[in-house]
Amino acid sequence: MDASDWQPTACILCECNCGMEVRLGGEGGRHLVRTRGDRRHPVSRGYACEKAHRLDFYQHGRDRVLAPLRRRADGSFETIAWDTAIREVAERLGRVRDTHGGASIFYYGGGGQANHLPGAHATATRAALGSRYRSNALAQEKTGEMWVSHRMFGASTRADFEHCDVALFLGKNPWHSHSIPRARVTLKEIARDPARTLVVVDPRQSETAALADIHLPVRPGGDAWLLAALLAVLVREELVAHDFLRAHATGLEPVLEALRAVDVAAACARAGLDEALVRRTAGVLGRARALASFEDLGVQMGPHSTLVSYLHRLLIALTGSFGKPGSHFVPTTLVPFTGGAGKGKSPVVGATIVGGLVPCNVLTEEILCDHPARYRAMIVEAANPAHSLADSARMRAALASLDTLVVIDVALTETARLADYVLPAATQLEKAEASFFNFEFPRNAFHLRPRLMPPPEGPLCEAEIHARLGAALGAVDEATLAPLREAASRGRAAYAEAFMTRVMPDPRLMSQASTILYRTLGPTLPEPLREGAVLYGLALRAALKHGASLARAGFAGTPLEAAGALFDAMLASPSGVVFAVDEWRECFERIGTPDGQIHLDLPDLLETLGALCASPADVRDQAFPFVLSAGERRSFTANTILRDPGWRLADAMGALAVSPTDAAALGVASGGRVRLTTRRGSAVVTVEVSAAMQPGHVSLPNGLGLRYPTDGGGETTTGVAPNELTAVEDRDPFVGTPWHKHVPARLERVAPGEA
Ligand SMILES: Nc1nc2c(c(=O)[nH]1)N[C@H]1C(S)=C(S)[C@@H](COP(=O)(O)OP(=O)(O)OC[C@H]3O[C@@H](n4cnc5c(=O)[nH]c(N)nc54)[C@H](O)[C@@H]3O)O[C@H]1N2
Ligand SMILES: Nc1nc2c(c(=O)[nH]1)N[C@H]1C(S)=C(S)[C@@H](COP(=O)(O)OP(=O)(O)OC[C@H]3O[C@@H](n4cnc5c(=O)[nH]c(N)nc54)[C@H](O)[C@@H]3O)O[C@H]1N2
Ligand code: SF4
Ligand SMILES: [Mo]
């Protein structure tokens, strides 16, 4: 076999973006006929999970869009030329801006798990339109954590599981969902080592929980009480890292006072956990040499979401699990996109905007109203909100009510079907792409993936789409571009000089920097890397902000020299490059609060904790006696990135997991069907009886219920779209995170043959 046949790329199915090598073949040489983990990738080092080998399904869907589409009066689509599409989209959005102001044009998306360059290019279009408000999936999972982290640490932190002695996963199942490098290797190493302890908090005996030394099968939604109890035991047993706190934190006293007030036995009872086990766990966490912890959707999409994020951060701080190997760190990032304690409010509801993102759960309220500041138009790019956001029926109504909906996607998704215009994008294998989810420490890597093949006739990369929209909107003209193009022809130094003197001092031009880079620097790059031109701007920013870390990675000199060297290294490293080498002590310098200290005392959240501990016992609505977790990550789920149901080698129907006790009471077996009803909707689902489930808790996978064309010109829908069952009102009081893991539900058996 000729080694040169293998081409480097990355898996795009989760945010790990493991390096892959692929061999192309099949029709037109456009299929991935062989795939394997890329050992040269600095982070994944050859690792890949089972999903990566099904990547060929991504760009060969029957619902791939190959030409711009325009909605007709009767609701059907017609194919139009790109020139027409760009002109009409610019005209319609321009008209909305001129009539109602640019702030009424909402931007949603910008990239999924592996494609973050569209978001960078869209900044130019948004600026040209004066669009102010935006959101994406982070605003229905991570904004509570971001908000709390920024108030306490002035930064977002991540954890070093490779070197910890105690690992804690809170509502997170990394065996399937990954999110940490080489997840299964790392988990098995921790589980196997008698000197290390794996602690998992999950109502389900998840695959990760099955490996754990300590599994805390918390009652669904009981995590806040569990954390309160754990912290209270730490305080009472003098397991608090006082030396660390004296040096690095303020506001300890009110926190200690609140925790001393917690009734540990009562809190354990509310969490549904054995008090002795909770006390033993507190001892393990408190005595850890290095504690690494990760909270995810099981708690972030549950009740008390933001409070749990706060209590989790108190646990990190009170155990001194920050700034040393095996604990939490603040990485060097190329884009500060997890930034920001709440700044600003959404225009209609007045919801807190965190990290620049409007909470997803308020979008329908900000559209379906007669408020003068309501959103009137929307650009959706690389996202599928009609499927992924709460209450799909209401989301469809909101999207349909807009003056103009423009969707930029590779496929005719649930959202694209509602659009006035669908602009077809080249896939992530047909253009240069990259993700900004780089969070490793101390050696942090970035991977610019060259395209594997040109797109078919029709789709364009987002860089080109936004550049054309910008031209049609009059934001960038030839007179601006010509001198930069000329400078680019004289080499990188001349280009840098021209960019610094002509573009950087002019805010209007800086707002168009992504397009200017693509149009002027892009043509000088090898064709498979052209869309990566925008990274030059980010390399420059990183060199100015993180010079020392870049220098340790080999990118030294003046900021211009370092940026140039880093940019060249990105272009020349198709398997990824280490761009920053940090030092652990730098974590303390990166605490971004005004006094550089960790702020422990957040009075609003301590008050919420007090109220929680004082609240009466859990009252369930008898009409909905089950808790439904709507959206579990499984072996063959990948949000809605792979739409052909044929990609899934297991759990083809996306079964509802039900405990043996509940299944027996309902009289159903695996493969049987039940009607699942929530306050918002109802669906018939296939059951999988699972000993991993506790009674009263049922779980549906994420990413199913997609409409997909069949061979014969019809359509199938496999499994249930989880958000047909969820409600927008069920959300966190602080930042609006949905309670998707905690939907009150009822089950009824469906007899065979019954509809
Ligand atoms: N295979 C696969 N991997 C993925 C993805 C995918 O679609 N498929 N998506 C990626 C994305 S976008 C994300 S955000 C991550 C999410 O990754 P995770 O958060 O790990 O994924 P989930 O399976 O949604 O939820 C994790 C766990 O929360 C548990 N849980 C439910 N209710 C509760 C509760 O009340 N308390 C506690 N403590 N736990 C509870 C569930 O039983 C489940 O095991 O995964 C990423 N990785
Ligand atoms: N009930 C419930 N709902 C959930 C969740 C849950 O657990 N439960 N999980 C939530 C979470 S954590 C997340 S992250 C979201 C994910 O939901 P979304 O953010 O809406 O994204 P995806 O489903 O990943 O869809 C990605 C889209 O990008 C398109 N795409 C792929 N490649 C390209 C490209 O190169 N260019 C363009 N323009 N488009 C491309 C795909 O066709 C797809 O339509 O879902 C959320 N929704
Ligand atoms: S962990 Fe699996 S799904 Fe995630 S990027 Fe790596 S190979 Fe792909
Ligand atoms: Mo996510």
CSV table of C-alpha atoms and ligand atoms in Angstrom, one decimal, residues 113 137 140-141 297 633 639, ligand 4:
chain,number,residue,atom,x,y,z
A,113,GLN,CA,-18.3,20.5,16.4
A,137,ALA,CA,-25.6,25.8,21.0
A,140,GLN,CA,-28.1,26.0,25.9
A,141,GLU,CA,-25.4,24.2,27.7
A,297,LEU,CA,-25.2,18.1,30.2
A,633,ARG,CA,-25.1,10.6,23.8
A,639,ASN,CA,-26.0,15.6,17.0
B,4,MO,MO,-23.1,20.4,22.8
